[in-house]
Amino acid sequence: MMQLTIDNKTYTNAPEETILDTLLREEVDVSFACKKGTCQSCMMRSTGSAPPTSAQKGLKDTQKKQGYFLACLCHPEQDMQIRLPEQSELYSQGTVVENSMLNRNTLLLKLECQDIQEYFAGQFVNLQREDGLTRSYSIANTPQESGILEFHIRALADGQFSSWLHNEIKIGDTIAVSEPQGHCFYIPERADEELVLIGTGTGLAPLVGILHDALENGHTGEITLFHGSSVLEDLYRVNEMRALAEKHTNFSYFPCISGATVLEGFTPGRADVVAIDSRSEWKNVRLFLCGHPDMVSNMKMQGFLNGVSMDDIYTDAFEIAVK
Ligand SMILES: Cc1cc2nc3c(=O)[nH]c(=O)nc-3n(C[C@H](O)[C@H](O)[C@H](O)COP(=O)(O)OP(=O)(O)OC[C@H]3O[C@@H](n4cnc5c(N)ncnc54)[C@H](O)[C@@H]3O)c2cc1C
């Protein structure tokens, strides 16, 4: 069993436990959310020995060199001295400049954050409340709107962070914002390649950013967006997407409704199923999948089985924090 030392206190890491498991069992106050190495909110630093490389998955080279690692992925191979990062090491301050509703349960949140100007539309950041509660949210706009980050936040029943954002946050408030991360974004190459974008719920957020980025970069290949929800009331930005499809002949938009009531102008069925049924040929397609984790993993498999290269499948699964 390995010993973990933090602030002169030592904790015993039981076999099979990650460092995050140990610290939560010991009731140490640490940030975490997805527990899968996606959100990076449990990043901490080894000040002695180098952490296992498997616990540094997805970190920047500079962070790796400084001994940062993800506690949720870390099974220590030796005793470790650990430092929990100060908020200011990993976060900048964002100021709320807009909070309005996109539909009955989706908040449009805009933060002014001059420290974060370089990112790719479709990446995500971690937002952190003063008490340390941390959640990941995708950036919905391109960096053109200098210093402004846009988010689409769905209210979950009893969801701690989303309820706080929906019910308490107001213009002028500040929220801590991490550096942008994630690999689900548009790369301006192979401009004639087809892009297929599939999202459920607020999975539209990164896809809107990716779509604008592709159009602004002069992408010439067909771009098709399938946005799905079970009921009409939970779709949003429908008119804006329809207007974009009118303006750009290479962009098609399918608002999909999986529930029983489907109005004219909307496509019946789940977005991923509609997408699969819409075409027989999937080779030379770049696929972007965002939103519900089941949809993302099912569609990733379907895309691959239908001939999309794994290198051309970009995903953002909105994993809910594990209690
Ligand atoms: C990479 C990434 C990007 C994301 N992007 C977005 C985005 O753009 N927009 C967006 O809206 N979301 C996004 N998410 C999801 C987001 O991070 C949060 O998980 C989501 O907002 C819910 O957080 P919460 O604190 O409100 O809910 P939580 O408090 O974490 O609760 C989640 C759910 O669990 C239920 N729950 C609470 N307590 C219990 C319990 N004891 N037992 C059982 N169930 C319980 C709640 O009712 C709620 O439905 C993203 C996630 C990831 C990983």
Tab-separated table of C-alpha atoms and ligand atoms in Angstrom:
chain	number	residue	atom	x	y	z
A	1	MET	CA	0.000	0.000	0.000
A	2	MET	CA	1.325	3.440	-0.974
A	3	GLN	CA	1.425	6.483	1.288
A	4	LEU	CA	0.180	9.848	0.003
A	5	THR	CA	1.407	12.972	1.771
A	6	ILE	CA	-0.506	16.244	1.377
A	7	ASP	CA	0.121	19.278	3.595
A	8	ASN	CA	2.030	17.178	6.159
A	9	LYS	CA	-0.823	14.678	6.493
A	10	THR	CA	-0.387	11.124	5.260
A	11	TYR	CA	-3.116	8.927	3.785
A	12	THR	CA	-2.918	5.251	2.878
A	13	ASN	CA	-3.877	4.376	-0.687
A	14	ALA	CA	-5.619	0.996	-0.584
A	15	PRO	CA	-5.017	-1.491	-3.426
A	16	GLU	CA	-7.315	-0.834	-6.416
A	17	GLU	CA	-8.063	2.715	-5.202
A	18	THR	CA	-7.217	5.760	-7.295
A	19	ILE	CA	-5.762	8.726	-5.449
A	20	LEU	CA	-9.135	10.461	-5.841
A	21	ASP	CA	-10.896	7.460	-4.207
A	22	THR	CA	-8.480	7.624	-1.267
A	23	LEU	CA	-8.878	11.364	-0.757
A	24	LEU	CA	-12.673	11.224	-0.976
A	25	ARG	CA	-12.746	8.292	1.477
A	26	GLU	CA	-10.601	10.381	3.826
A	27	GLU	CA	-12.948	13.350	3.289
A	28	VAL	CA	-10.208	15.597	1.912
A	29	ASP	CA	-11.740	18.624	0.153
A	30	VAL	CA	-10.787	18.035	-3.521
A	31	SER	CA	-12.412	19.134	-6.783
A	32	PHE	CA	-13.714	16.412	-9.042
A	33	ALA	CA	-16.578	15.826	-11.486
A	34	CYS	CA	-16.533	13.109	-14.176
A	35	LYS	CA	-14.098	10.665	-12.504
A	36	LYS	CA	-13.176	9.422	-15.980
A	37	GLY	CA	-10.196	11.591	-16.878
A	38	THR	CA	-12.321	13.791	-19.162
A	39	CYS	CA	-13.005	16.964	-17.203
A	40	GLN	CA	-9.546	17.311	-15.587
A	41	SER	CA	-11.097	19.010	-12.554
A	42	CYS	CA	-9.187	16.713	-10.149
A	43	MET	CA	-5.787	17.764	-11.504
A	44	MET	CA	-3.089	17.913	-8.803
A	45	ARG	CA	0.694	17.951	-8.677
A	46	SER	CA	3.286	15.468	-7.540
A	47	THR	CA	6.142	17.387	-5.892
A	48	GLY	CA	8.409	14.381	-5.412
A	49	SER	CA	8.496	11.414	-7.764
A	50	ALA	CA	7.107	11.593	-11.310
A	51	PRO	CA	3.451	10.477	-11.422
A	52	PRO	CA	2.514	7.437	-13.553
A	53	THR	CA	2.231	8.526	-17.200
A	54	SER	CA	-1.187	6.842	-17.400
A	55	ALA	CA	-2.447	9.497	-14.957
A	56	GLN	CA	-1.321	12.331	-17.253
A	57	LYS	CA	-3.546	11.416	-20.188
A	58	GLY	CA	-4.719	14.505	-22.090
A	59	LEU	CA	-2.570	16.989	-20.123
A	60	LYS	CA	-0.377	19.533	-21.864
A	61	ASP	CA	3.345	18.736	-22.137
A	62	THR	CA	4.173	21.675	-19.863
A	63	GLN	CA	1.788	20.345	-17.202
A	64	LYS	CA	3.250	16.826	-17.498
A	65	LYS	CA	6.770	18.173	-17.042
A	66	GLN	CA	5.696	19.999	-13.871
A	67	GLY	CA	4.318	16.778	-12.372
A	68	TYR	CA	0.591	17.502	-12.782
A	69	PHE	CA	-1.648	14.438	-12.986
A	70	LEU	CA	-5.322	13.469	-12.752
A	71	ALA	CA	-6.189	11.971	-9.374
A	72	CYS	CA	-9.113	9.971	-10.831
A	73	LEU	CA	-6.739	8.076	-13.148
A	74	CYS	CA	-3.848	7.693	-10.728
A	75	HIS	CA	-2.978	4.343	-9.191
A	76	PRO	CA	0.300	5.290	-7.484
A	77	GLU	CA	3.318	3.086	-8.118
A	78	GLN	CA	5.265	4.471	-5.140
A	79	ASP	CA	4.717	6.776	-2.145
A	80	MET	CA	3.841	10.278	-3.358
A	81	GLN	CA	4.124	13.855	-2.057
A	82	ILE	CA	1.194	15.789	-3.485
A	83	ARG	CA	0.229	19.434	-3.650
A	84	LEU	CA	-3.363	20.455	-4.306
A	85	PRO	CA	-3.288	23.398	-6.740
A	86	GLU	CA	-4.471	26.855	-5.711
A	87	GLN	CA	-7.519	27.961	-7.706
A	88	SER	CA	-5.470	30.784	-9.278
A	89	GLU	CA	-2.999	28.258	-10.754
A	90	LEU	CA	-5.619	26.600	-12.933
A	91	TYR	CA	-8.456	29.145	-13.188
A	92	SER	CA	-9.095	32.670	-14.479
A	93	GLN	CA	-12.018	34.849	-13.451
A	94	GLY	CA	-15.008	35.252	-15.770
A	95	THR	CA	-17.700	37.921	-15.307
A	96	VAL	CA	-21.319	37.209	-16.243
A	97	VAL	CA	-22.334	39.623	-19.029
A	98	GLU	CA	-25.498	37.866	-20.234
A	99	ASN	CA	-27.895	35.279	-18.823
A	100	SER	CA	-31.079	34.608	-20.754
A	101	MET	CA	-33.162	31.544	-21.633
A	102	LEU	CA	-32.760	29.697	-24.959
A	103	ASN	CA	-35.792	27.515	-24.215
A	104	ARG	CA	-37.747	26.483	-21.128
A	105	ASN	CA	-34.761	24.762	-19.487
A	106	THR	CA	-31.621	25.949	-21.277
A	107	LEU	CA	-29.706	28.982	-20.104
A	108	LEU	CA	-27.533	31.069	-22.404
A	109	LEU	CA	-24.639	32.196	-20.224
A	110	LYS	CA	-22.006	34.616	-21.501
A	111	LEU	CA	-18.853	35.254	-19.505
A	112	GLU	CA	-16.305	37.934	-20.221
A	113	CYS	CA	-12.916	36.378	-19.638
A	114	GLN	CA	-10.077	38.389	-21.160
A	115	ASP	CA	-7.488	35.807	-20.057
A	116	ILE	CA	-9.004	33.160	-22.337
A	117	GLN	CA	-8.707	34.316	-25.934
A	118	GLU	CA	-7.163	31.252	-27.521
A	119	TYR	CA	-9.319	28.199	-27.900
A	120	PHE	CA	-11.115	26.147	-30.527
A	121	ALA	CA	-14.894	26.325	-30.729
A	122	GLY	CA	-16.194	23.030	-29.347
A	123	GLN	CA	-13.635	22.744	-26.557
A	124	PHE	CA	-14.888	22.849	-22.982
A	125	VAL	CA	-13.853	24.555	-19.752
A	126	ASN	CA	-14.467	23.750	-16.114
A	127	LEU	CA	-16.481	26.346	-14.238
A	128	GLN	CA	-15.855	26.437	-10.509
A	129	ARG	CA	-18.026	27.898	-7.773
A	130	GLU	CA	-16.494	29.606	-4.734
A	131	ASP	CA	-17.035	26.483	-2.617
A	132	GLY	CA	-15.029	24.416	-5.115
A	133	LEU	CA	-17.976	22.708	-6.880
A	134	THR	CA	-16.781	22.192	-10.450
A	135	ARG	CA	-18.543	21.211	-13.687
A	136	SER	CA	-17.545	21.090	-17.355
A	137	TYR	CA	-19.338	23.144	-20.037
A	138	SER	CA	-18.700	23.371	-23.774
A	139	ILE	CA	-17.854	26.673	-25.427
A	140	ALA	CA	-20.509	27.518	-28.021
A	141	ASN	CA	-18.879	30.450	-29.799
A	142	THR	CA	-15.772	30.947	-31.906
A	143	PRO	CA	-12.883	33.066	-30.568
A	144	GLN	CA	-13.950	35.924	-32.893
A	145	GLU	CA	-16.056	37.426	-30.067
A	146	SER	CA	-12.931	38.547	-28.306
A	147	GLY	CA	-12.919	37.777	-24.589
A	148	ILE	CA	-16.481	36.419	-24.471
A	149	LEU	CA	-17.252	32.745	-23.796
A	150	GLU	CA	-20.783	31.482	-24.516
A	151	PHE	CA	-22.342	28.438	-22.829
A	152	HIS	CA	-25.683	26.602	-23.081
A	153	ILE	CA	-26.605	25.162	-19.684
A	154	ARG	CA	-29.450	22.719	-19.243
A	155	ALA	CA	-31.182	22.787	-15.837
A	156	LEU	CA	-31.183	19.306	-14.282
A	157	ALA	CA	-33.668	18.473	-11.544
A	158	ASP	CA	-31.720	18.807	-8.267
A	159	GLY	CA	-28.542	19.399	-10.269
A	160	GLN	CA	-26.283	21.373	-7.939
A	161	PHE	CA	-24.306	23.438	-10.429
A	162	SER	CA	-26.920	23.896	-13.154
A	163	SER	CA	-29.567	24.948	-10.586
A	164	TRP	CA	-27.131	27.456	-9.127
A	165	LEU	CA	-26.398	28.933	-12.568
A	166	HIS	CA	-30.097	29.032	-13.500
A	167	ASN	CA	-31.462	30.388	-10.235
A	168	GLU	CA	-28.793	32.449	-8.529
A	169	ILE	CA	-26.179	33.781	-10.875
A	170	LYS	CA	-26.673	37.357	-12.100
A	171	ILE	CA	-24.973	39.854	-14.385
A	172	GLY	CA	-21.729	41.129	-12.840
A	173	ASP	CA	-21.097	37.964	-10.783
A	174	THR	CA	-17.760	36.222	-11.231
A	175	ILE	CA	-17.084	32.522	-11.828
A	176	ALA	CA	-13.725	30.741	-12.008
A	177	VAL	CA	-12.996	29.404	-15.525
A	178	SER	CA	-10.320	26.802	-16.342
A	179	GLU	CA	-8.230	26.715	-19.479
A	180	PRO	CA	-10.096	25.323	-22.511
A	181	GLN	CA	-9.509	21.641	-23.098
A	182	GLY	CA	-10.761	18.712	-25.162
A	183	HIS	CA	-10.242	17.553	-28.720
A	184	CYS	CA	-13.718	17.935	-30.218
A	185	PHE	CA	-13.193	20.849	-32.617
A	186	TYR	CA	-12.923	21.694	-36.315
A	187	ILE	CA	-9.525	21.542	-37.963
A	188	PRO	CA	-9.375	23.692	-41.126
A	189	GLU	CA	-8.011	21.070	-43.477
A	190	ARG	CA	-9.573	18.827	-46.152
A	191	ALA	CA	-12.121	21.610	-46.826
A	192	ASP	CA	-14.101	19.484	-49.288
A	193	GLU	CA	-14.722	16.662	-46.810
A	194	GLU	CA	-18.236	16.030	-45.505
A	195	LEU	CA	-18.974	16.970	-41.891
A	196	VAL	CA	-21.795	15.237	-40.005
A	197	LEU	CA	-22.710	16.860	-36.672
A	198	ILE	CA	-25.021	14.997	-34.285
A	199	GLY	CA	-26.075	16.378	-30.905
A	200	THR	CA	-28.719	15.884	-28.254
A	201	GLY	CA	-29.939	18.659	-25.927
A	202	THR	CA	-27.163	21.097	-25.056
A	203	GLY	CA	-24.886	18.960	-27.224
A	204	LEU	CA	-25.822	21.677	-29.710
A	205	ALA	CA	-23.451	24.080	-27.881
A	206	PRO	CA	-20.126	22.680	-29.132
A	207	LEU	CA	-21.702	21.834	-32.505
A	208	VAL	CA	-22.843	25.444	-33.096
A	209	GLY	CA	-19.281	26.576	-32.419
A	210	ILE	CA	-17.837	23.907	-34.720
A	211	LEU	CA	-20.367	24.773	-37.447
A	212	HIS	CA	-19.551	28.492	-37.350
A	213	ASP	CA	-15.848	27.729	-37.307
A	214	ALA	CA	-16.157	25.494	-40.401
A	215	LEU	CA	-18.276	28.071	-42.283
A	216	GLU	CA	-15.993	30.955	-41.300
A	217	ASN	CA	-13.009	28.927	-42.508
A	218	GLY	CA	-14.683	28.473	-45.917
A	219	HIS	CA	-15.415	24.750	-45.594
A	220	THR	CA	-16.780	23.682	-48.982
A	221	GLY	CA	-17.867	20.080	-48.245
A	222	GLU	CA	-21.442	19.267	-47.196
A	223	ILE	CA	-22.162	19.980	-43.518
A	224	THR	CA	-25.210	18.282	-41.967
A	225	LEU	CA	-26.448	18.972	-38.453
A	226	PHE	CA	-28.863	16.597	-36.679
A	227	HIS	CA	-30.065	18.118	-33.388
A	228	GLY	CA	-32.310	15.880	-31.306
A	229	SER	CA	-34.650	16.098	-28.384
A	230	SER	CA	-37.659	14.136	-27.175
A	231	VAL	CA	-40.019	17.133	-27.383
A	232	LEU	CA	-40.177	20.313	-29.450
A	233	GLU	CA	-39.888	22.548	-26.375
A	234	ASP	CA	-36.380	21.261	-25.639
A	235	LEU	CA	-34.941	22.137	-29.044
A	236	TYR	CA	-33.506	25.626	-29.440
A	237	ARG	CA	-31.892	27.928	-32.014
A	238	VAL	CA	-34.130	26.289	-34.636
A	239	ASN	CA	-34.793	29.503	-36.589
A	240	GLU	CA	-31.141	30.507	-36.464
A	241	MET	CA	-30.065	27.111	-37.849
A	242	ARG	CA	-32.768	27.249	-40.553
A	243	ALA	CA	-31.543	30.732	-41.554
A	244	LEU	CA	-27.955	29.472	-41.782
A	245	ALA	CA	-29.106	26.574	-43.964
A	246	GLU	CA	-30.857	29.097	-46.271
A	247	LYS	CA	-27.688	31.169	-46.495
A	248	HIS	CA	-25.150	28.360	-46.993
A	249	THR	CA	-26.024	25.872	-49.724
A	250	ASN	CA	-23.578	23.303	-48.308
A	251	PHE	CA	-25.282	23.289	-44.869
A	252	SER	CA	-28.369	21.168	-44.061
A	253	TYR	CA	-30.176	21.111	-40.737
A	254	PHE	CA	-32.475	18.443	-39.276
A	255	PRO	CA	-34.245	19.263	-35.980
A	256	CYS	CA	-35.270	15.781	-34.774
A	257	ILE	CA	-37.976	14.896	-32.256
A	258	SER	CA	-38.072	11.384	-30.808
A	259	GLY	CA	-41.396	11.817	-28.923
A	260	ALA	CA	-44.902	11.153	-30.221
A	261	THR	CA	-45.807	14.699	-31.297
A	262	VAL	CA	-43.845	15.926	-34.292
A	263	LEU	CA	-44.898	19.141	-36.041
A	264	GLU	CA	-44.446	19.783	-39.738
A	265	GLY	CA	-40.936	20.963	-40.496
A	266	PHE	CA	-39.378	18.687	-37.872
A	267	THR	CA	-37.961	15.212	-38.417
A	268	PRO	CA	-39.433	12.323	-36.417
A	269	GLY	CA	-36.946	10.051	-34.645
A	270	ARG	CA	-33.774	10.145	-32.582
A	271	ALA	CA	-31.059	12.307	-34.093
A	272	ASP	CA	-28.520	9.468	-34.331
A	273	VAL	CA	-31.040	7.058	-35.885
A	274	VAL	CA	-32.207	9.703	-38.379
A	275	ALA	CA	-28.556	10.350	-39.285
A	276	ILE	CA	-27.790	6.655	-39.791
A	277	ASP	CA	-30.945	6.153	-41.899
A	278	SER	CA	-30.223	9.241	-43.992
A	279	ARG	CA	-27.231	7.849	-45.839
A	280	SER	CA	-25.691	4.634	-47.074
A	281	GLU	CA	-22.150	5.910	-47.569
A	282	TRP	CA	-20.081	7.064	-44.581
A	283	LYS	CA	-16.565	6.979	-46.006
A	284	ASN	CA	-14.702	10.325	-46.078
A	285	VAL	CA	-16.988	11.775	-43.417
A	286	ARG	CA	-15.793	13.676	-40.348
A	287	LEU	CA	-18.196	12.917	-37.524
A	288	PHE	CA	-18.843	15.136	-34.491
A	289	LEU	CA	-20.914	13.670	-31.633
A	290	CYS	CA	-21.907	15.717	-28.600
A	291	GLY	CA	-24.325	15.360	-25.707
A	292	HIS	CA	-25.828	12.320	-24.019
A	293	PRO	CA	-23.054	9.754	-23.313
A	294	ASP	CA	-25.153	6.798	-24.579
A	295	MET	CA	-25.873	8.503	-27.893
A	296	VAL	CA	-22.214	9.443	-28.251
A	297	SER	CA	-20.866	5.935	-27.589
A	298	ASN	CA	-23.543	4.190	-29.708
A	299	MET	CA	-23.089	6.531	-32.637
A	300	LYS	CA	-19.310	6.344	-32.392
A	301	MET	CA	-19.573	2.573	-32.798
A	302	GLN	CA	-22.129	2.894	-35.629
A	303	GLY	CA	-19.962	5.424	-37.433
A	304	PHE	CA	-16.912	3.210	-37.143
A	305	LEU	CA	-18.799	0.094	-38.276
A	306	ASN	CA	-20.085	2.070	-41.271
A	307	GLY	CA	-16.573	2.990	-42.349
A	308	VAL	CA	-15.740	6.317	-40.641
A	309	SER	CA	-12.104	6.301	-39.562
A	310	MET	CA	-11.664	6.514	-35.749
A	311	ASP	CA	-9.318	9.471	-36.390
A	312	ASP	CA	-12.272	11.314	-37.960
A	313	ILE	CA	-14.689	10.804	-35.057
A	314	TYR	CA	-14.695	13.683	-32.563
A	315	THR	CA	-16.731	13.276	-29.400
A	316	ASP	CA	-17.853	15.231	-26.363
A	317	ALA	CA	-19.855	12.992	-24.029
A	318	PHE	CA	-21.596	15.080	-21.369
A	319	GLU	CA	-20.787	12.721	-18.511
A	320	ILE	CA	-22.652	13.591	-15.328
A	321	ALA	CA	-20.525	13.844	-12.184
A	322	VAL	CA	-20.473	10.601	-10.209
A	323	LYS	CA	-21.622	10.996	-6.607
B	1	LIG	C1	-16.872	17.498	-21.444
B	1	LIG	C2	-18.235	17.888	-20.896
B	1	LIG	C3	-18.927	18.953	-21.477
B	1	LIG	C4	-20.192	19.292	-20.978
B	1	LIG	N1	-20.855	20.333	-21.588
B	1	LIG	C5	-22.089	20.673	-21.146
B	1	LIG	C6	-22.816	21.746	-21.782
B	1	LIG	O1	-22.335	22.399	-22.703
B	1	LIG	N2	-24.056	22.023	-21.300
B	1	LIG	C7	-24.629	21.326	-20.261
B	1	LIG	O2	-25.776	21.637	-19.894
B	1	LIG	N3	-23.957	20.303	-19.655
B	1	LIG	C8	-22.696	19.972	-20.053
B	1	LIG	N4	-22.017	18.966	-19.413
B	1	LIG	C9	-22.600	18.347	-18.208
B	1	LIG	C10	-22.235	19.221	-16.982
B	1	LIG	O3	-20.837	19.138	-16.744
B	1	LIG	C11	-22.912	18.776	-15.681
B	1	LIG	O4	-22.681	17.399	-15.470
B	1	LIG	C12	-24.403	19.039	-15.665
B	1	LIG	O5	-24.664	20.435	-15.813
B	1	LIG	C13	-25.036	18.571	-14.332
B	1	LIG	O6	-24.377	19.160	-13.264
B	1	LIG	P1	-25.191	19.527	-11.925
B	1	LIG	O7	-24.188	19.905	-10.881
B	1	LIG	O8	-26.273	20.501	-12.219
B	1	LIG	O9	-25.895	18.172	-11.560
B	1	LIG	P2	-25.422	17.145	-10.401
B	1	LIG	O10	-25.599	17.763	-9.078
B	1	LIG	O11	-24.065	16.654	-10.765
B	1	LIG	O12	-26.511	16.024	-10.595
B	1	LIG	C14	-26.613	15.353	-11.849
B	1	LIG	C15	-27.883	14.566	-11.898
B	1	LIG	O13	-27.850	13.574	-10.911
B	1	LIG	C16	-29.024	13.681	-10.112
B	1	LIG	N5	-28.628	13.427	-8.721
B	1	LIG	C17	-28.189	14.314	-7.820
B	1	LIG	N6	-27.942	13.703	-6.658
B	1	LIG	C18	-28.212	12.388	-6.828
B	1	LIG	C19	-28.137	11.244	-6.011
B	1	LIG	N7	-27.698	11.318	-4.738
B	1	LIG	N8	-28.487	10.060	-6.539
B	1	LIG	C20	-28.903	9.966	-7.826
B	1	LIG	N9	-29.002	11.015	-8.643
B	1	LIG	C21	-28.655	12.217	-8.167
B	1	LIG	C22	-29.512	15.094	-10.256
B	1	LIG	O14	-30.919	15.140	-10.109
B	1	LIG	C23	-29.121	15.414	-11.651
B	1	LIG	O15	-30.127	15.014	-12.543
B	1	LIG	C24	-20.763	18.589	-19.888
B	1	LIG	C25	-20.043	17.538	-19.316
B	1	LIG	C26	-18.802	17.187	-19.786
B	1	LIG	C27	-18.035	16.046	-19.140
